[in-house]
XYZ file of C-alpha atoms in Angstrom:
765
model
C 18.066 9.723 -32.881
C 20.719 7.106 -33.223
C 18.438 4.513 -34.789
C 15.675 4.475 -37.301
C 12.227 3.357 -36.332
C 11.704 1.829 -39.812
C 11.950 -1.744 -38.714
C 15.745 -2.007 -38.643
C 17.353 -1.079 -35.362
C 20.780 -1.167 -36.950
C 20.384 2.236 -38.542
C 22.943 4.676 -37.147
C 23.824 8.001 -38.633
C 27.009 8.098 -36.554
C 26.029 11.686 -35.689
C 24.731 12.923 -32.340
C 21.838 15.354 -32.632
C 22.172 18.109 -30.051
C 19.591 20.671 -31.191
C 15.844 20.731 -31.390
C 15.752 22.092 -34.896
C 17.630 19.148 -36.351
C 15.524 16.698 -34.381
C 12.173 18.365 -35.187
C 13.103 18.532 -38.905
C 13.723 14.768 -38.976
C 10.593 13.740 -37.064
C 8.089 14.060 -39.925
C 10.477 12.349 -42.326
C 10.915 9.432 -39.916
C 7.149 9.274 -39.531
C 6.511 8.942 -43.255
C 9.290 6.484 -43.827
C 8.053 4.378 -40.917
C 4.596 4.389 -42.449
C 5.885 3.253 -45.843
C 7.921 0.433 -44.261
C 5.108 -0.773 -42.043
C 2.667 -0.944 -44.948
C 4.876 -3.561 -46.585
C 3.267 -6.084 -44.188
C 0.125 -5.938 -46.387
C 1.422 -5.867 -49.941
C -2.019 -5.951 -51.590
C -3.649 -2.527 -51.730
C -6.917 -1.032 -52.980
C -6.638 1.546 -55.727
C -7.335 4.331 -53.248
C -4.606 3.218 -50.869
C -2.205 2.647 -53.711
C -2.771 6.199 -54.936
C -2.010 7.480 -51.441
C 1.213 5.481 -51.276
C 2.196 6.831 -54.627
C 1.536 10.416 -53.541
C 3.572 9.993 -50.364
C 6.510 8.431 -52.267
C 6.565 11.149 -54.855
C 6.169 13.842 -52.201
C 9.180 12.452 -50.335
C 11.209 12.672 -53.502
C 10.074 16.245 -54.271
C 10.590 17.502 -50.682
C 14.020 15.867 -50.477
C 14.898 17.475 -53.842
C 14.079 20.961 -52.514
C 15.854 20.197 -49.248
C 18.968 19.066 -51.147
C 18.925 22.227 -53.323
C 19.061 24.336 -50.218
C 21.837 22.171 -48.754
C 23.865 22.617 -51.940
C 23.371 26.367 -51.800
C 24.676 26.387 -48.222
C 27.652 24.293 -49.364
C 28.463 26.862 -52.069
C 28.604 29.600 -49.410
C 30.812 27.511 -47.093
C 33.693 26.043 -49.051
C 35.181 24.196 -46.054
C 32.058 21.978 -45.911
C 31.495 21.748 -49.661
C 32.756 18.156 -50.151
C 31.001 16.661 -47.095
C 27.773 18.514 -47.794
C 27.919 17.663 -51.465
C 28.300 13.937 -50.711
C 25.461 13.969 -48.184
C 23.174 15.818 -50.619
C 23.995 13.393 -53.408
C 23.138 10.395 -51.144
C 19.881 12.041 -49.985
C 18.783 12.793 -53.552
C 19.602 9.245 -54.598
C 17.647 7.737 -51.694
C 14.658 10.045 -52.390
C 14.620 8.946 -56.028
C 14.764 5.317 -54.989
C 11.781 5.711 -52.709
C 9.841 7.438 -55.472
C 10.577 4.566 -57.844
C 9.638 1.900 -55.276
C 6.242 3.565 -54.715
C 5.595 4.234 -58.390
C 2.242 2.841 -59.543
C 3.710 2.151 -62.969
C 6.144 -0.344 -61.448
C 3.463 -2.246 -59.534
C 1.993 -5.472 -60.912
C -1.647 -6.652 -60.691
C -2.289 -9.895 -58.764
C -3.614 -12.822 -60.791
C -5.962 -13.863 -57.949
C -8.028 -10.712 -57.329
C -6.716 -8.130 -59.757
C -5.394 -5.916 -57.010
C -1.951 -4.387 -57.381
C 1.023 -5.660 -55.359
C 3.619 -3.093 -54.377
C 6.853 -3.049 -52.446
C 8.010 -6.388 -53.719
C 11.540 -5.274 -52.986
C 11.326 -4.867 -49.221
C 15.129 -4.894 -48.834
C 15.444 -2.091 -51.335
C 12.901 0.042 -49.447
C 14.608 -0.468 -46.116
C 17.990 0.302 -47.664
C 16.698 3.453 -49.310
C 15.020 4.573 -46.077
C 18.161 4.085 -44.014
C 20.278 5.978 -46.618
C 17.776 8.824 -46.731
C 17.639 9.262 -42.955
C 21.380 9.036 -42.614
C 22.150 11.481 -45.383
C 19.448 14.012 -44.362
C 20.727 13.871 -40.770
C 24.211 14.545 -41.987
C 23.091 17.488 -44.067
C 21.354 18.988 -41.054
C 24.284 18.415 -38.681
C 26.665 19.947 -41.183
C 24.329 22.904 -41.502
C 24.352 23.139 -37.741
C 28.107 23.443 -37.851
C 27.684 26.623 -39.818
C 25.585 28.125 -37.011
C 28.421 27.366 -34.648
C 30.841 29.032 -37.063
C 28.604 32.111 -37.203
C 28.585 32.376 -33.399
C 32.372 31.998 -33.191
C 32.902 34.591 -35.896
C 30.544 36.969 -34.195
C 32.354 36.437 -30.854
C 35.683 37.133 -32.487
C 34.419 40.416 -33.889
C 33.134 41.399 -30.437
C 36.489 40.511 -28.779
C 38.461 42.615 -31.292
C 36.203 45.611 -30.771
C 36.320 45.040 -27.001
C 40.155 45.263 -27.111
C 39.880 48.519 -29.017
C 37.402 49.926 -26.547
C 39.686 49.097 -23.626
C 42.531 51.099 -25.216
C 40.729 54.227 -26.397
C 41.948 57.547 -25.019
C 39.397 60.067 -26.354
C 35.615 60.391 -26.151
C 35.222 60.766 -29.881
C 37.064 57.539 -30.565
C 35.145 55.787 -27.808
C 31.757 56.837 -29.160
C 32.594 55.572 -32.651
C 33.901 52.183 -31.468
C 31.124 51.681 -28.929
C 28.560 52.192 -31.647
C 30.227 49.386 -33.626
C 30.457 47.277 -30.458
C 26.747 47.730 -29.762
C 25.780 46.480 -33.249
C 28.094 43.485 -32.878
C 26.674 42.640 -29.476
C 23.100 42.768 -30.790
C 24.070 40.326 -33.568
C 25.820 38.067 -31.045
C 22.827 38.235 -28.723
C 20.431 37.102 -31.430
C 22.658 34.267 -32.651
C 23.251 32.960 -29.166
C 19.626 33.437 -28.155
C 18.570 31.266 -31.075
C 21.113 28.709 -30.113
C 20.139 28.681 -26.474
C 16.499 27.982 -27.282
C 17.512 25.324 -29.784
C 19.730 23.233 -27.418
C 18.261 19.976 -26.231
C 20.431 19.741 -23.111
C 18.723 21.699 -20.341
C 21.996 22.108 -18.435
C 23.726 23.676 -21.420
C 20.712 25.920 -21.958
C 20.956 27.127 -18.346
C 24.712 27.805 -18.660
C 24.135 29.668 -21.936
C 21.392 31.704 -20.317
C 23.647 32.617 -17.374
C 26.487 33.726 -19.651
C 24.152 35.749 -21.862
C 22.624 37.442 -18.789
C 26.147 38.570 -17.768
C 26.747 39.964 -21.239
C 23.399 41.757 -21.216
C 23.975 43.488 -17.911
C 27.689 44.156 -18.511
C 27.138 45.964 -21.801
C 25.580 48.960 -20.082
C 28.086 48.816 -17.273
C 30.906 48.827 -19.836
C 29.569 52.049 -21.370
C 29.349 54.054 -18.212
C 32.487 52.561 -16.572
C 34.519 53.388 -19.703
C 33.129 56.934 -19.923
C 33.918 57.498 -16.213
C 37.465 56.315 -16.711
C 37.905 58.593 -19.695
C 36.545 61.550 -17.706
C 38.715 60.770 -14.681
C 41.836 58.982 -16.134
C 43.852 59.297 -12.875
C 41.113 57.789 -10.594
C 42.214 54.375 -9.358
C 38.682 53.317 -8.262
C 37.350 54.175 -11.742
C 40.062 52.030 -13.364
C 39.297 49.118 -11.036
C 35.560 49.445 -11.831
C 36.205 49.391 -15.573
C 38.727 46.522 -15.510
C 36.222 44.384 -13.565
C 33.589 44.844 -16.273
C 35.935 43.997 -19.170
C 37.202 40.882 -17.387
C 33.688 39.672 -16.702
C 32.603 40.223 -20.315
C 35.562 38.281 -21.646
C 34.816 35.367 -19.292
C 31.157 35.289 -20.316
C 32.091 35.339 -24.025
C 34.418 32.395 -23.524
C 31.770 30.489 -21.611
C 29.331 30.845 -24.519
C 31.915 29.522 -26.920
C 32.809 26.660 -24.635
C 29.144 25.622 -24.543
C 28.654 25.971 -28.280
C 31.810 24.115 -29.270
C 31.701 21.688 -26.309
C 35.254 22.499 -25.445
C 36.864 20.522 -22.632
C 36.801 23.537 -20.420
C 33.014 23.818 -20.864
C 31.016 24.181 -17.654
C 29.463 20.785 -18.232
C 32.716 19.229 -17.072
C 32.925 21.578 -14.092
C 31.168 19.779 -11.234
C 28.339 21.630 -9.510
C 28.498 21.849 -5.667
C 27.198 18.654 -4.081
C 23.586 19.555 -3.157
C 21.442 18.180 -0.369
C 18.605 17.572 -2.868
C 20.792 15.268 -5.024
C 22.196 13.562 -1.945
C 18.676 12.858 -0.672
C 17.585 11.601 -4.096
C 20.558 9.223 -4.369
C 20.217 7.992 -0.765
C 16.473 7.393 -1.137
C 17.122 5.486 -4.332
C 19.657 3.246 -2.579
C 17.190 2.556 0.216
C 14.317 1.687 -2.113
C 16.590 -0.553 -4.239
C 16.793 -2.920 -1.287
C 13.293 -4.102 -2.118
C 14.690 -5.608 -5.330
C 18.138 -6.694 -4.273
C 19.497 -7.230 -0.732
C 23.035 -7.899 -1.885
C 23.810 -5.075 -4.361
C 25.562 -3.041 -1.709
C 26.574 -3.250 1.970
C 24.947 -1.743 5.098
C 28.249 0.047 5.824
C 28.136 1.901 2.466
C 24.595 3.103 3.219
C 25.771 4.407 6.564
C 28.558 6.322 4.880
C 26.164 7.682 2.276
C 23.923 9.074 4.986
C 26.810 10.674 6.854
C 27.992 12.357 3.642
C 24.471 13.697 3.229
C 24.296 14.971 6.798
C 27.630 16.708 6.338
C 26.116 18.808 3.542
C 23.548 20.203 6.008
C 26.426 21.984 7.760
C 26.053 24.811 5.251
C 22.733 25.444 7.038
C 23.635 24.607 10.646
C 27.022 26.414 10.677
C 25.584 29.628 9.151
C 25.558 32.668 11.382
C 22.280 33.664 9.790
C 20.461 30.449 10.749
C 18.296 30.860 13.819
C 18.649 28.570 16.860
C 15.228 27.072 16.244
C 16.017 26.316 12.623
C 19.410 24.794 13.479
C 17.800 22.557 16.128
C 15.095 21.447 13.772
C 17.603 20.353 11.082
C 19.838 18.618 13.673
C 16.776 16.785 15.069
C 15.694 15.525 11.670
C 19.276 14.387 10.905
C 19.350 12.478 14.182
C 16.024 10.848 13.415
C 17.301 9.855 9.922
C 20.357 8.277 11.569
C 18.205 6.238 13.943
C 15.871 5.052 11.165
C 18.803 4.160 8.923
C 20.463 2.233 11.747
C 17.277 0.216 12.280
C 17.187 -0.509 8.554
C 20.836 -1.583 8.577
C 20.137 -3.922 11.505
C 17.130 -5.504 9.792
C 19.154 -5.733 6.545
C 22.089 -7.542 8.268
C 19.627 -9.919 9.870
C 17.959 -10.654 6.551
C 21.344 -11.350 4.939
C 22.321 -13.649 7.759
C 19.415 -15.950 7.019
C 20.018 -15.657 3.273
C 16.683 -13.988 2.609
C 15.842 -13.550 -1.082
C 13.772 -10.401 -0.613
C 13.163 -7.644 1.968
C 11.677 -8.941 5.139
C 8.661 -7.303 6.868
C 11.000 -5.568 9.367
C 13.048 -4.225 6.506
C 9.959 -2.965 4.676
C 8.883 -1.011 7.791
C 12.398 0.367 8.253
C 12.543 1.384 4.589
C 9.302 3.359 4.867
C 10.473 5.089 8.082
C 13.895 5.950 6.577
C 12.314 7.395 3.433
C 9.910 9.424 5.598
C 12.690 10.884 7.804
C 14.716 11.769 4.701
C 11.661 13.416 3.204
C 11.315 15.425 6.422
C 14.939 16.560 6.074
C 14.333 17.786 2.538
C 11.250 19.740 3.707
C 13.132 21.236 6.590
C 16.150 22.526 4.610
C 13.805 23.716 1.847
C 11.798 25.712 4.426
C 14.930 27.294 5.848
C 16.473 28.237 2.525
C 13.248 29.581 0.966
C 12.283 31.369 4.158
C 15.632 33.109 4.384
C 15.552 34.122 0.712
C 12.045 35.462 1.096
C 12.958 37.557 4.156
C 16.097 38.897 2.527
C 14.258 39.961 -0.626
C 11.741 41.829 1.535
C 14.450 43.638 3.474
C 16.700 44.321 0.514
C 13.801 45.405 -1.659
C 13.998 48.766 0.129
C 17.560 49.261 -1.217
C 18.605 51.359 1.844
C 22.391 50.840 1.468
C 22.250 51.685 -2.234
C 20.330 54.832 -1.670
C 22.660 55.841 1.141
C 25.740 55.179 -1.042
C 24.324 57.333 -3.861
C 23.630 60.199 -1.413
C 27.006 59.890 0.309
C 28.833 59.754 -3.041
C 27.030 62.805 -4.375
C 27.941 64.716 -1.231
C 31.587 63.712 -1.546
C 31.459 62.057 1.888
C 34.126 59.351 1.766
C 33.542 58.316 5.411
C 29.896 57.723 4.818
C 30.714 55.811 1.631
C 33.048 53.568 3.602
C 30.367 52.984 6.301
C 27.597 52.114 3.833
C 30.014 50.019 1.783
C 30.494 47.788 4.835
C 26.728 47.418 5.130
C 26.423 46.559 1.414
C 29.257 44.027 1.789
C 27.364 42.393 4.673
C 24.201 42.337 2.567
C 26.185 40.825 -0.320
C 27.528 38.049 1.912
C 24.008 37.210 3.098
C 22.764 37.032 -0.452
C 25.728 34.932 -1.596
C 25.200 32.426 1.202
C 21.443 32.349 0.550
C 22.061 31.522 -3.087
C 24.295 28.678 -1.924
C 21.504 27.325 0.328
C 18.963 27.636 -2.542
C 21.403 25.601 -4.692
C 21.080 22.795 -2.114
C 17.304 22.667 -2.487
C 16.776 23.805 -6.090
C 15.673 20.367 -7.231
C 17.119 20.390 -10.774
C 20.514 20.859 -12.324
C 19.413 23.823 -14.504
C 18.134 25.620 -11.396
C 21.378 24.749 -9.539
C 23.264 26.410 -12.384
C 21.058 29.499 -12.082
C 21.704 29.573 -8.290
C 25.451 29.479 -8.849
C 25.113 32.298 -11.436
C 23.150 34.399 -8.949
C 25.792 33.779 -6.270
C 28.614 34.841 -8.594
C 26.714 37.948 -9.734
C 26.143 39.267 -6.212
C 29.740 38.425 -5.345
C 31.056 40.486 -8.316
C 28.609 43.446 -8.446
C 28.852 44.273 -4.742
C 32.530 45.467 -4.969
C 31.812 47.106 -8.292
C 29.097 49.227 -6.697
C 31.538 50.229 -3.927
C 34.261 51.263 -6.434
C 31.709 53.260 -8.411
C 30.562 55.001 -5.161
C 34.144 55.782 -4.223
C 34.698 57.351 -7.662
C 31.616 59.544 -7.248
C 32.722 60.598 -3.721
C 36.067 61.667 -5.131
C 34.335 63.563 -7.984
C 30.906 64.524 -6.567
C 30.136 66.986 -9.371
C 30.735 64.395 -12.132
C 27.462 63.492 -13.914
C 29.045 60.487 -15.599
C 30.325 59.100 -12.264
C 26.809 59.521 -10.868
C 25.298 57.753 -13.876
C 27.877 54.969 -13.570
C 26.891 54.268 -9.945
C 23.234 54.306 -10.936
C 23.835 51.633 -13.619
C 25.588 49.289 -11.213
C 22.838 49.766 -8.625
C 20.255 48.937 -11.306
C 22.186 45.747 -12.091
C 22.024 44.823 -8.401
C 18.249 45.473 -8.339
C 17.800 43.466 -11.546
C 19.578 40.491 -9.920
C 17.292 40.745 -6.950
C 14.292 40.538 -9.359
C 15.984 37.476 -10.980
C 16.375 35.928 -7.542
C 12.669 36.411 -6.838
C 11.868 34.564 -10.034
C 14.384 31.870 -9.126
C 12.741 31.443 -5.774
C 9.378 30.987 -7.455
C 10.809 28.331 -9.795
C 12.354 26.386 -6.870
C 9.031 26.428 -5.046
C 7.201 25.273 -8.169
C 9.591 22.292 -8.520
C 9.254 21.424 -4.823
C 5.479 21.513 -4.990
C 5.387 19.532 -8.282
C 4.069 22.328 -10.442
C 6.975 22.319 -12.903
C 8.933 19.808 -14.989
C 11.965 18.803 -12.891
C 14.223 18.880 -15.959
C 13.521 22.405 -17.086
C 14.331 25.927 -16.004
C 12.169 28.662 -17.515
C 13.770 31.549 -15.622
C 15.973 32.544 -18.563
C 14.733 30.153 -21.202
C 12.029 30.570 -23.810
C 10.302 27.222 -23.455
C 6.901 28.468 -24.453
C 7.486 27.648 -28.156
C 10.026 25.634 -30.197
C 12.822 27.725 -31.546
C 15.059 26.837 -34.416
C 18.572 28.061 -35.280
C 19.458 26.368 -38.555
C 21.078 28.640 -41.130
C 19.359 29.821 -44.318
C 21.287 30.261 -47.537
C 22.288 33.832 -48.268
C 21.777 34.855 -44.634
C 25.023 34.189 -42.953
C 26.643 36.325 -40.276
C 28.143 38.718 -42.846
C 24.725 40.097 -43.738
C 22.491 39.511 -40.783
C 20.975 43.025 -40.859
C 17.188 43.156 -40.862
C 15.535 45.581 -43.225
C 12.573 47.916 -42.565
C 12.723 47.427 -38.818
C 14.549 48.872 -35.846
C 16.628 46.801 -33.432
C 17.167 48.266 -30.000
C 20.774 48.810 -29.262
C 22.469 47.410 -26.104
C 21.772 50.578 -24.040
C 18.103 50.581 -24.853
C 17.760 46.802 -24.244
C 19.354 47.268 -20.808
C 16.870 50.039 -19.904
C 14.069 47.695 -21.020
C 15.275 44.859 -18.767
C 13.582 46.000 -15.554
C 10.275 46.612 -17.354
C 10.566 43.208 -19.009
C 11.128 41.419 -15.678
C 7.916 42.987 -14.282
C 6.112 41.683 -17.396
C 7.674 38.275 -16.836
C 6.366 38.170 -13.250
C 2.895 39.108 -14.379
C 2.882 36.413 -17.151
C 4.054 33.818 -14.633
C 1.338 34.843 -12.169
C -1.202 34.560 -15.004
C 0.003 31.042 -15.782
C -0.361 30.122 -12.154
C -3.936 31.465 -11.949
C -4.878 29.685 -15.211
C -3.700 26.346 -13.830
C -6.140 26.641 -10.921
C -9.172 26.427 -13.225
C -10.830 23.051 -13.376
C -12.386 23.736 -16.787
C -9.188 24.113 -18.810
C -11.226 24.163 -22.094
C -13.085 27.372 -21.014
C -12.710 30.236 -23.405
C -11.561 32.522 -20.539
C -8.796 30.058 -19.701
C -7.622 29.562 -23.305
C -7.505 33.209 -24.068
C -5.749 34.053 -20.766
C -3.165 31.373 -21.621
C -2.683 32.975 -24.981
C -2.188 36.387 -23.388
C 0.401 34.970 -20.978
C 2.315 33.337 -23.839
C 2.413 36.509 -25.932
C 3.417 38.621 -22.926
C 6.186 36.109 -22.292
C 7.437 36.604 -25.843
C 7.509 40.377 -25.248
C 9.517 39.776 -22.106
C 12.034 37.743 -24.112
C 12.281 40.680 -26.563
C 13.414 42.891 -23.750
C 16.325 40.407 -23.217
C 17.223 40.313 -26.943
C 15.916 36.733 -27.127
C 12.930 34.772 -28.455
C 10.690 34.941 -31.443
C 10.424 38.693 -31.648
C 13.594 39.954 -33.352
C 12.806 43.589 -34.116
C 10.477 46.370 -33.008
C 8.162 45.539 -35.931
C 7.821 42.054 -34.560
C 7.013 43.460 -31.117
C 4.401 45.858 -32.403
C 2.725 43.062 -34.411
C 2.699 40.908 -31.284
C 1.145 43.804 -29.352
C -1.595 44.151 -31.937
C -2.346 40.432 -31.845
C -2.324 40.512 -28.047
C -4.846 43.352 -28.075
C -7.153 41.363 -30.353
C -6.917 38.310 -28.105
C -7.607 40.627 -25.165
C -10.800 41.874 -26.831
C -11.835 38.265 -27.434
C -11.317 37.627 -23.742
C -13.535 40.595 -23.047
C -16.263 38.987 -25.173
C -15.926 35.706 -23.220
C -16.065 37.569 -19.910
C -19.142 39.472 -21.026
C -20.892 36.157 -21.888
C -19.779 34.736 -18.535
C -21.229 37.762 -16.671
C -24.766 37.051 -17.963
C -25.166 34.260 -15.429
C -24.061 36.474 -12.492
C -26.193 38.340 -9.989
C -26.172 42.147 -9.855
C -23.277 42.765 -7.425
C -20.993 40.109 -8.939
C -21.845 41.273 -12.463
C -21.069 44.863 -11.501
C -17.548 43.917 -10.374
C -16.829 41.999 -13.549
C -18.247 44.702 -15.862
C -16.248 47.449 -14.114
C -13.007 45.556 -14.670
C -14.162 44.615 -18.155
C -14.461 48.263 -19.124
C -10.848 48.828 -18.009
C -9.719 45.822 -19.988
C -11.466 47.000 -23.187
C -9.982 50.453 -22.882
C -6.457 49.078 -22.400
C -6.795 46.663 -25.331
C -7.983 49.446 -27.571
C -5.167 51.681 -26.371
C -2.628 48.929 -27.139
C -4.185 48.297 -30.523
C -4.170 51.974 -31.532
C -0.612 52.462 -30.286
C 0.631 49.424 -32.150
C -0.938 50.590 -35.443
C 0.262 54.180 -35.099
C 3.279 54.698 -37.353
C 6.375 56.386 -35.837
C 9.632 57.595 -37.325
C 13.019 57.866 -35.711
C 14.727 55.770 -33.088
C 13.608 57.832 -30.119
C 9.940 57.676 -31.120
C 10.264 53.936 -31.762
C 11.803 53.356 -28.378
C 8.970 55.322 -26.705
C 6.443 53.216 -28.610
C 8.158 50.048 -27.328
C 8.028 51.348 -23.766
C 4.312 52.312 -24.160
C 3.416 48.908 -25.643
C 4.972 47.012 -22.783
C 3.505 49.288 -20.136
C 0.018 48.910 -21.562
C 0.513 45.109 -21.830
C 1.368 45.087 -18.127
C -1.867 46.941 -17.424
C -3.865 44.358 -19.435
C -2.265 41.506 -17.483
C -2.883 43.210 -14.155
C -6.621 43.473 -14.877
C -6.841 39.857 -16.126
C -4.986 38.740 -12.971
C -7.669 40.409 -10.896
C -10.521 38.904 -12.849
C -9.265 35.322 -13.210
C -9.442 34.172 -9.588
C -12.699 36.120 -9.072
C -14.336 34.428 -12.044
C -12.909 31.027 -11.115
C -14.443 31.351 -7.713
C -17.825 32.270 -9.207
C -17.518 29.491 -11.817
C -17.035 26.901 -9.071
C -19.893 28.386 -7.054
C -22.433 28.277 -9.862
C -21.253 24.855 -11.027
C -21.867 23.544 -7.531
C -25.297 25.129 -7.423
C -26.205 23.689 -10.838
C -24.979 20.251 -9.823
C -27.292 20.232 -6.861
C -30.260 21.091 -9.124
C -29.592 18.440 -11.732
C -28.167 18.504 -15.275
C -28.000 22.158 -16.411
C -28.904 23.044 -19.952
C -25.736 24.962 -20.657
C -23.599 21.933 -19.756
C -25.635 19.773 -22.153
C -25.152 22.352 -24.886
C -21.417 22.420 -24.304
C -21.223 18.646 -24.491
C -23.297 18.654 -27.713
C -21.128 21.308 -29.232
C -17.978 19.237 -28.517
C -19.308 16.070 -30.161
C -18.445 16.903 -33.757
C -14.868 17.673 -32.723
C -14.537 14.237 -31.185
C -16.058 12.618 -34.306
C -13.689 14.502 -36.517
C -10.773 13.419 -34.357
C -12.007 9.781 -34.600
C -12.144 10.078 -38.379
C -8.635 11.406 -38.495
C -7.487 8.542 -36.310
C -9.245 6.073 -38.602
C -7.705 7.598 -41.674
C -4.310 7.460 -40.058
C -4.589 3.737 -39.537
C -5.693 3.319 -43.140
C -2.747 5.273 -44.548
C -4.887 8.484 -44.784
C -2.020 10.626 -43.495
C -1.457 14.233 -44.351
C 0.404 14.706 -47.594
C 4.150 14.913 -47.124
C 4.072 18.389 -48.618
C 2.245 19.516 -45.458
C 3.522 17.005 -42.906
C 7.177 17.632 -43.776
C 7.010 21.420 -43.584
C 9.848 21.254 -41.078
C 12.046 19.621 -43.702
C 12.057 22.849 -45.711
C 13.509 24.623 -42.709
C 16.631 25.662 -44.581
C 14.640 27.658 -47.086
C 14.046 31.385 -46.630
C 10.674 32.142 -45.157
């Protein structure tokens, strides 16, 4: 957003916009200003159009006035920005008034020729006012964004101070008091950073933020049990090591969040990711294809070196002790073929240069195609090996044999058995770490590469922490808190395995072209836009939400596993929906809506997303149940065209779906009191939602298959009546859209009051 689209490319606010909320707030304003400027090309207007111009101009002035009032209120609450914000607000108000004056009917003069009114005689004045307005509003928004950063830093500082106190406590009573405060501060920090994460435009920063926040989420529960274990057994060295590791990891994650938010030099963005095979292939293929346009931009020798550097990266696969002989030979064979094809290309290239060819020769074109094909084969081969190994590992480690054995050995006080199973867990950890490294090579996007690195680091750290927790339990087998501590670390390991399964699915989706190559939805809430601008009177000092319950850190951690299961179901539902040819079908639209709402509920279990409190969650559950009942209605209508056996299957599942939706609806509406009852209601709501999604997941592919079958049969019989009816029913919608389009071209835009709703973002809702 460096330049204005209002006909003058020289507009520059001098401010880089890094968040979606600032960008989305400016878009409607830019749209209206652009419209006003463009309509200066036809200065003579009818009375109707003139009235529309006048309304837009006045609405701009009014909306900017309200916007400025909010900006001034924010400035009052933040003295350090008062002067800058005040100046920007003054300029915005002045520009808004100028636009109102320039579009004022009273200032327009009738034409002597036809009696029509001529407006915008001062084109330069309008352009100047538009530039000033866009520049000043942008500055107000960016200054307001600074306050969000300040809130996050202040919240982090509070967490760090309390973390230091927690590390030094010596009694249980003191620990309980301070941890309660710590939990509240972490919830506040989680919401602030979650808003920020969803608001960032840069997908790499979003992925880094997500990784850091995932560490904090998992470590909060670990910190509780590790600290309690250390207090119960103060002379136990393994307990102290276990606790110190958690505190160190939390501090690192807190610093990483602040580095991302403030764009400090030490921010991960400046830390280079490992050189991946995917990026190497992409760069090499680009160099090869560029030869079609320019034979002299680089040398054959540089291309040979580029290929060898790429082949060298495959050593992570071929040198691995876990790569089978067949897999190793397949990769080496493809690399050799790529070398041969590249050598043929280099020979043809040298020959073309020797005769001063201006473009790629026929021999070169053939060599380019063969080289690109062999490089594509290499990508497929390493992808197959990495994904195959990850899939096999997840199947094997899903049984959690070493973890169960460690728990048993620790509870029996058997140090020898703990040592034996610790070695097995260490071997498992090394396999997972290496597999994450291989997945990083084939991930296909930088955000997914970041997530692979995070997974690798997590397995690398949690493995030894599980072992130290098991050693502590073996030394104190009757200790309930030591047993609970080991359980928490094992759950964190299992949670990371679930995350890895999701990561694997994302990588496959990118490889098969089912997902945007620039986005990573594993941790991110990309289903809806999310804004993080401040609102006056609601700064970090008083962020408490009234009449609702926020789950504390311990409860959110216990929700994490349930939430991940919900995430997998919603992802599966999205996949099934995409398989339908008739995307406008009611069954499809309502299933998409269910998946989106279930995804929001999953984000709630992570302390992220649109649902901030339990009240929000229960309202979402109620809406989801209503959407589910509408889906039941659509399915019932669909079943009328089915034969007896098919109809029986659909109706049986339909009865289950109705019952579950009604159960969810009743549960969401039933009032509860007290934190325990609220927590149980949250658990019940998510469990029932999982049940609903499971039934829909069974019905969707079945109905899709039947839909294709009957569509094929109808097509063979001619034009079916129901398809004609559907086309007839859609006609008015298209006509209405055409009218809207026509009105748009004739300045019949929505009023600025409505179109610029985003501009009032700083007001309390």
